[in-house]
Amino acid sequence: MKNSRHIDQYRRQLFSKNEVKRLLYKAIAKDISLNNKIREKAICKLMSYPKNASITRLQNRCIITGRSRGVYQRFKLSRLSFRRLAVKGLIPGVFKASW
């Protein structure tokens, strides 16, 4: 799991580093009013970026355990960690439902 966390952290750094340029090239590539040569150059630049620089390669992970499945986006915790902390009363505003 530690290795997965390091890989994910590396991907996030790579994505944040290249995000603005990537969006710019993507907008140029989709703009029909521009010349085809300019658009082709933008597409080539997009293809030259590493795969790990893409947002689709990012995986939401629990900040405590590093678990990738069953992660609540709002809290950035897995369902198991969330339950453990909620039962102990460590998450403000969260309590067990009863009616």
Short mmCIF file of N, CA and C in Angstrom, two decimals:
data_model
loop_
_atom_site.label_atom_id
_atom_site.label_comp_id
_atom_site.label_asym_id
_atom_site.label_seq_id
_atom_site.Cartn_x
_atom_site.Cartn_y
_atom_site.Cartn_z
N MET A 1 0.80 -1.20 0.00
CA MET A 1 0.00 0.00 0.00
C MET A 1 0.85 1.26 0.00
N LYS A 2 1.99 1.23 0.66
CA LYS A 2 2.84 2.40 0.67
C LYS A 2 3.29 2.75 -0.74
N ASN A 3 3.62 1.71 -1.50
CA ASN A 3 4.05 1.93 -2.87
C ASN A 3 2.94 2.59 -3.69
N SER A 4 1.69 2.15 -3.50
CA SER A 4 0.56 2.73 -4.21
C SER A 4 0.40 4.20 -3.87
N ARG A 5 0.59 4.53 -2.59
CA ARG A 5 0.49 5.93 -2.17
C ARG A 5 1.56 6.78 -2.82
N HIS A 6 2.77 6.25 -2.90
CA HIS A 6 3.87 7.00 -3.52
C HIS A 6 3.61 7.21 -5.02
N ILE A 7 3.11 6.19 -5.67
CA ILE A 7 2.80 6.30 -7.09
C ILE A 7 1.71 7.35 -7.30
N ASP A 8 0.67 7.31 -6.47
CA ASP A 8 -0.42 8.27 -6.58
C ASP A 8 0.07 9.70 -6.31
N GLN A 9 0.93 9.84 -5.33
CA GLN A 9 1.48 11.16 -5.00
C GLN A 9 2.31 11.69 -6.17
N TYR A 10 3.10 10.82 -6.79
CA TYR A 10 3.89 11.20 -7.96
C TYR A 10 2.98 11.64 -9.11
N ARG A 11 1.91 10.89 -9.33
CA ARG A 11 0.97 11.24 -10.40
C ARG A 11 0.31 12.59 -10.13
N ARG A 12 -0.04 12.85 -8.90
CA ARG A 12 -0.67 14.13 -8.56
C ARG A 12 0.29 15.30 -8.78
N GLN A 13 1.53 15.13 -8.42
CA GLN A 13 2.52 16.18 -8.65
C GLN A 13 2.72 16.42 -10.14
N LEU A 14 2.81 15.36 -10.90
CA LEU A 14 2.99 15.46 -12.34
C LEU A 14 1.78 16.14 -12.99
N PHE A 15 0.58 15.79 -12.53
CA PHE A 15 -0.64 16.39 -13.07
C PHE A 15 -0.67 17.89 -12.77
N SER A 16 -0.41 18.28 -11.52
CA SER A 16 -0.48 19.69 -11.16
C SER A 16 0.58 20.51 -11.89
N LYS A 17 1.71 19.89 -12.18
CA LYS A 17 2.78 20.58 -12.89
C LYS A 17 2.39 20.87 -14.35
N ASN A 18 1.67 19.95 -14.99
CA ASN A 18 1.36 20.07 -16.41
C ASN A 18 -0.09 20.46 -16.70
N GLU A 19 -0.89 20.71 -15.68
CA GLU A 19 -2.33 20.91 -15.88
C GLU A 19 -2.65 22.09 -16.79
N VAL A 20 -2.05 23.25 -16.56
CA VAL A 20 -2.40 24.46 -17.31
C VAL A 20 -2.01 24.31 -18.79
N LYS A 21 -0.81 23.83 -19.03
CA LYS A 21 -0.36 23.65 -20.41
C LYS A 21 -1.23 22.62 -21.13
N ARG A 22 -1.56 21.57 -20.45
CA ARG A 22 -2.38 20.52 -21.04
C ARG A 22 -3.76 21.05 -21.43
N LEU A 23 -4.36 21.84 -20.55
CA LEU A 23 -5.67 22.42 -20.85
C LEU A 23 -5.59 23.39 -22.03
N LEU A 24 -4.51 24.15 -22.09
CA LEU A 24 -4.31 25.08 -23.19
C LEU A 24 -4.21 24.34 -24.53
N TYR A 25 -3.38 23.31 -24.58
CA TYR A 25 -3.24 22.53 -25.81
C TYR A 25 -4.54 21.83 -26.18
N LYS A 26 -5.28 21.38 -25.19
CA LYS A 26 -6.55 20.72 -25.46
C LYS A 26 -7.56 21.70 -26.07
N ALA A 27 -7.58 22.94 -25.55
CA ALA A 27 -8.48 23.95 -26.08
C ALA A 27 -8.10 24.32 -27.52
N ILE A 28 -6.81 24.42 -27.78
CA ILE A 28 -6.35 24.73 -29.14
C ILE A 28 -6.72 23.59 -30.09
N ALA A 29 -6.55 22.36 -29.66
CA ALA A 29 -6.84 21.21 -30.50
C ALA A 29 -8.33 21.11 -30.84
N LYS A 30 -9.19 21.56 -29.96
CA LYS A 30 -10.63 21.47 -30.19
C LYS A 30 -11.21 22.68 -30.92
N ASP A 31 -10.44 23.76 -31.03
CA ASP A 31 -10.92 24.99 -31.66
C ASP A 31 -10.94 24.84 -33.18
N ILE A 32 -12.13 24.79 -33.76
CA ILE A 32 -12.28 24.56 -35.19
C ILE A 32 -11.86 25.79 -36.01
N SER A 33 -11.94 26.97 -35.43
CA SER A 33 -11.64 28.20 -36.18
C SER A 33 -10.14 28.36 -36.47
N LEU A 34 -9.29 27.60 -35.80
CA LEU A 34 -7.85 27.71 -36.03
C LEU A 34 -7.40 26.87 -37.22
N ASN A 35 -6.23 27.18 -37.72
CA ASN A 35 -5.62 26.46 -38.84
C ASN A 35 -5.34 25.01 -38.42
N ASN A 36 -5.44 24.09 -39.37
CA ASN A 36 -5.24 22.67 -39.08
C ASN A 36 -3.82 22.36 -38.63
N LYS A 37 -2.84 23.07 -39.16
CA LYS A 37 -1.44 22.82 -38.76
C LYS A 37 -1.23 23.16 -37.29
N ILE A 38 -1.82 24.26 -36.87
CA ILE A 38 -1.71 24.66 -35.46
C ILE A 38 -2.38 23.62 -34.57
N ARG A 39 -3.53 23.16 -34.99
CA ARG A 39 -4.26 22.15 -34.21
C ARG A 39 -3.47 20.84 -34.15
N GLU A 40 -2.87 20.44 -35.25
CA GLU A 40 -2.07 19.21 -35.27
C GLU A 40 -0.86 19.31 -34.34
N LYS A 41 -0.23 20.49 -34.31
CA LYS A 41 0.90 20.68 -33.40
C LYS A 41 0.45 20.56 -31.95
N ALA A 42 -0.72 21.12 -31.65
CA ALA A 42 -1.26 21.04 -30.29
C ALA A 42 -1.56 19.59 -29.92
N ILE A 43 -2.09 18.83 -30.86
CA ILE A 43 -2.38 17.41 -30.61
C ILE A 43 -1.09 16.64 -30.38
N CYS A 44 -0.04 16.95 -31.16
CA CYS A 44 1.25 16.28 -30.97
C CYS A 44 1.83 16.60 -29.60
N LYS A 45 1.69 17.85 -29.17
CA LYS A 45 2.17 18.24 -27.83
C LYS A 45 1.40 17.48 -26.76
N LEU A 46 0.09 17.36 -26.94
CA LEU A 46 -0.73 16.62 -25.98
C LEU A 46 -0.30 15.17 -25.88
N MET A 47 0.00 14.58 -27.01
CA MET A 47 0.40 13.18 -27.03
C MET A 47 1.79 12.97 -26.46
N SER A 48 2.60 14.02 -26.44
CA SER A 48 3.97 13.89 -25.92
C SER A 48 4.02 13.88 -24.39
N TYR A 49 2.94 14.35 -23.74
CA TYR A 49 2.91 14.33 -22.28
C TYR A 49 2.83 12.89 -21.78
N PRO A 50 3.40 12.62 -20.62
CA PRO A 50 3.31 11.25 -20.08
C PRO A 50 1.87 10.91 -19.68
N LYS A 51 1.54 9.63 -19.73
CA LYS A 51 0.19 9.20 -19.37
C LYS A 51 -0.16 9.57 -17.93
N ASN A 52 0.82 9.51 -17.07
CA ASN A 52 0.57 9.79 -15.66
C ASN A 52 0.27 11.25 -15.38
N ALA A 53 0.40 12.12 -16.38
CA ALA A 53 0.08 13.53 -16.21
C ALA A 53 -1.40 13.81 -16.43
N SER A 54 -2.17 12.77 -16.73
CA SER A 54 -3.60 12.91 -16.99
C SER A 54 -4.40 12.79 -15.69
N ILE A 55 -5.51 13.51 -15.63
CA ILE A 55 -6.35 13.49 -14.42
C ILE A 55 -7.03 12.12 -14.25
N THR A 56 -7.23 11.41 -15.34
CA THR A 56 -7.91 10.11 -15.24
C THR A 56 -7.04 9.06 -14.57
N ARG A 57 -5.75 9.31 -14.43
CA ARG A 57 -4.86 8.36 -13.78
C ARG A 57 -4.85 8.52 -12.25
N LEU A 58 -5.49 9.57 -11.74
CA LEU A 58 -5.50 9.82 -10.30
C LEU A 58 -6.55 8.94 -9.64
N GLN A 59 -6.24 8.50 -8.44
CA GLN A 59 -7.13 7.62 -7.68
C GLN A 59 -7.33 8.24 -6.30
N ASN A 60 -8.60 8.39 -5.88
CA ASN A 60 -8.87 8.89 -4.54
C ASN A 60 -8.45 7.85 -3.53
N ARG A 61 -7.69 8.29 -2.52
CA ARG A 61 -7.19 7.38 -1.49
C ARG A 61 -7.49 7.93 -0.11
N CYS A 62 -7.63 7.02 0.84
CA CYS A 62 -7.81 7.38 2.23
C CYS A 62 -6.52 8.01 2.74
N ILE A 63 -6.63 9.14 3.45
CA ILE A 63 -5.43 9.82 3.93
C ILE A 63 -4.80 9.11 5.12
N ILE A 64 -5.54 8.21 5.75
CA ILE A 64 -5.00 7.49 6.91
C ILE A 64 -4.39 6.15 6.49
N THR A 65 -5.18 5.35 5.77
CA THR A 65 -4.74 3.99 5.45
C THR A 65 -4.19 3.83 4.04
N GLY A 66 -4.53 4.73 3.13
CA GLY A 66 -4.09 4.60 1.75
C GLY A 66 -5.00 3.71 0.93
N ARG A 67 -6.12 3.28 1.51
CA ARG A 67 -7.07 2.41 0.81
C ARG A 67 -7.70 3.17 -0.36
N SER A 68 -7.85 2.49 -1.50
CA SER A 68 -8.35 3.16 -2.69
C SER A 68 -9.84 2.91 -2.96
N ARG A 69 -10.39 1.91 -2.32
CA ARG A 69 -11.80 1.62 -2.54
C ARG A 69 -12.64 2.07 -1.37
N GLY A 70 -13.85 2.51 -1.66
CA GLY A 70 -14.77 2.93 -0.61
C GLY A 70 -14.32 4.19 0.09
N VAL A 71 -13.87 5.19 -0.68
CA VAL A 71 -13.38 6.44 -0.11
C VAL A 71 -14.45 7.51 -0.27
N TYR A 72 -14.81 8.16 0.85
CA TYR A 72 -15.75 9.29 0.82
C TYR A 72 -14.97 10.54 0.41
N GLN A 73 -15.38 11.14 -0.72
CA GLN A 73 -14.64 12.28 -1.24
C GLN A 73 -14.65 13.45 -0.28
N ARG A 74 -15.76 13.68 0.38
CA ARG A 74 -15.90 14.84 1.27
C ARG A 74 -14.90 14.80 2.43
N PHE A 75 -14.68 13.62 2.97
CA PHE A 75 -13.81 13.47 4.13
C PHE A 75 -12.42 12.94 3.78
N LYS A 76 -12.25 12.42 2.58
CA LYS A 76 -11.00 11.79 2.13
C LYS A 76 -10.60 10.63 3.04
N LEU A 77 -11.61 9.91 3.50
CA LEU A 77 -11.40 8.74 4.37
C LEU A 77 -12.11 7.54 3.77
N SER A 78 -11.54 6.36 3.99
CA SER A 78 -12.21 5.14 3.56
C SER A 78 -13.40 4.89 4.49
N ARG A 79 -14.30 4.05 4.06
CA ARG A 79 -15.49 3.78 4.86
C ARG A 79 -15.14 3.18 6.21
N LEU A 80 -14.05 2.41 6.25
CA LEU A 80 -13.64 1.77 7.50
C LEU A 80 -13.06 2.80 8.47
N SER A 81 -12.17 3.66 7.97
CA SER A 81 -11.57 4.70 8.81
C SER A 81 -12.64 5.69 9.26
N PHE A 82 -13.55 6.02 8.34
CA PHE A 82 -14.62 6.97 8.66
C PHE A 82 -15.47 6.44 9.80
N ARG A 83 -15.85 5.17 9.73
CA ARG A 83 -16.68 4.59 10.77
C ARG A 83 -15.96 4.57 12.12
N ARG A 84 -14.68 4.18 12.07
CA ARG A 84 -13.89 4.11 13.30
C ARG A 84 -13.81 5.48 13.98
N LEU A 85 -13.55 6.51 13.20
CA LEU A 85 -13.42 7.86 13.76
C LEU A 85 -14.77 8.43 14.19
N ALA A 86 -15.83 8.11 13.42
CA ALA A 86 -17.17 8.62 13.74
C ALA A 86 -17.69 8.02 15.04
N VAL A 87 -17.45 6.74 15.26
CA VAL A 87 -17.91 6.07 16.48
C VAL A 87 -17.20 6.66 17.70
N LYS A 88 -15.92 7.01 17.53
CA LYS A 88 -15.17 7.62 18.63
C LYS A 88 -15.53 9.09 18.85
N GLY A 89 -16.29 9.66 17.90
CA GLY A 89 -16.69 11.06 18.02
C GLY A 89 -15.61 12.05 17.60
N LEU A 90 -14.69 11.62 16.77
CA LEU A 90 -13.58 12.48 16.35
C LEU A 90 -13.88 13.31 15.10
N ILE A 91 -15.01 13.04 14.45
CA ILE A 91 -15.40 13.82 13.28
C ILE A 91 -16.56 14.73 13.71
N PRO A 92 -16.35 16.05 13.72
CA PRO A 92 -17.40 16.96 14.18
C PRO A 92 -18.64 16.93 13.29
N GLY A 93 -19.81 16.89 13.92
CA GLY A 93 -21.06 16.92 13.19
C GLY A 93 -21.53 15.58 12.68
N VAL A 94 -20.76 14.53 12.92
CA VAL A 94 -21.13 13.19 12.46
C VAL A 94 -21.46 12.33 13.67
N PHE A 95 -22.64 11.73 13.62
CA PHE A 95 -23.04 10.85 14.72
C PHE A 95 -23.92 9.74 14.16
N LYS A 96 -24.06 8.68 14.92
CA LYS A 96 -24.83 7.54 14.48
C LYS A 96 -26.31 7.90 14.40
N ALA A 97 -26.93 7.51 13.31
CA ALA A 97 -28.34 7.83 13.11
C ALA A 97 -29.22 6.99 14.04
N SER A 98 -30.23 7.64 14.59
CA SER A 98 -31.22 6.91 15.40
C SER A 98 -32.55 7.65 15.28
N TRP A 99 -33.62 6.89 15.07
CA TRP A 99 -34.93 7.51 14.96
C TRP A 99 -36.00 6.66 15.52
#
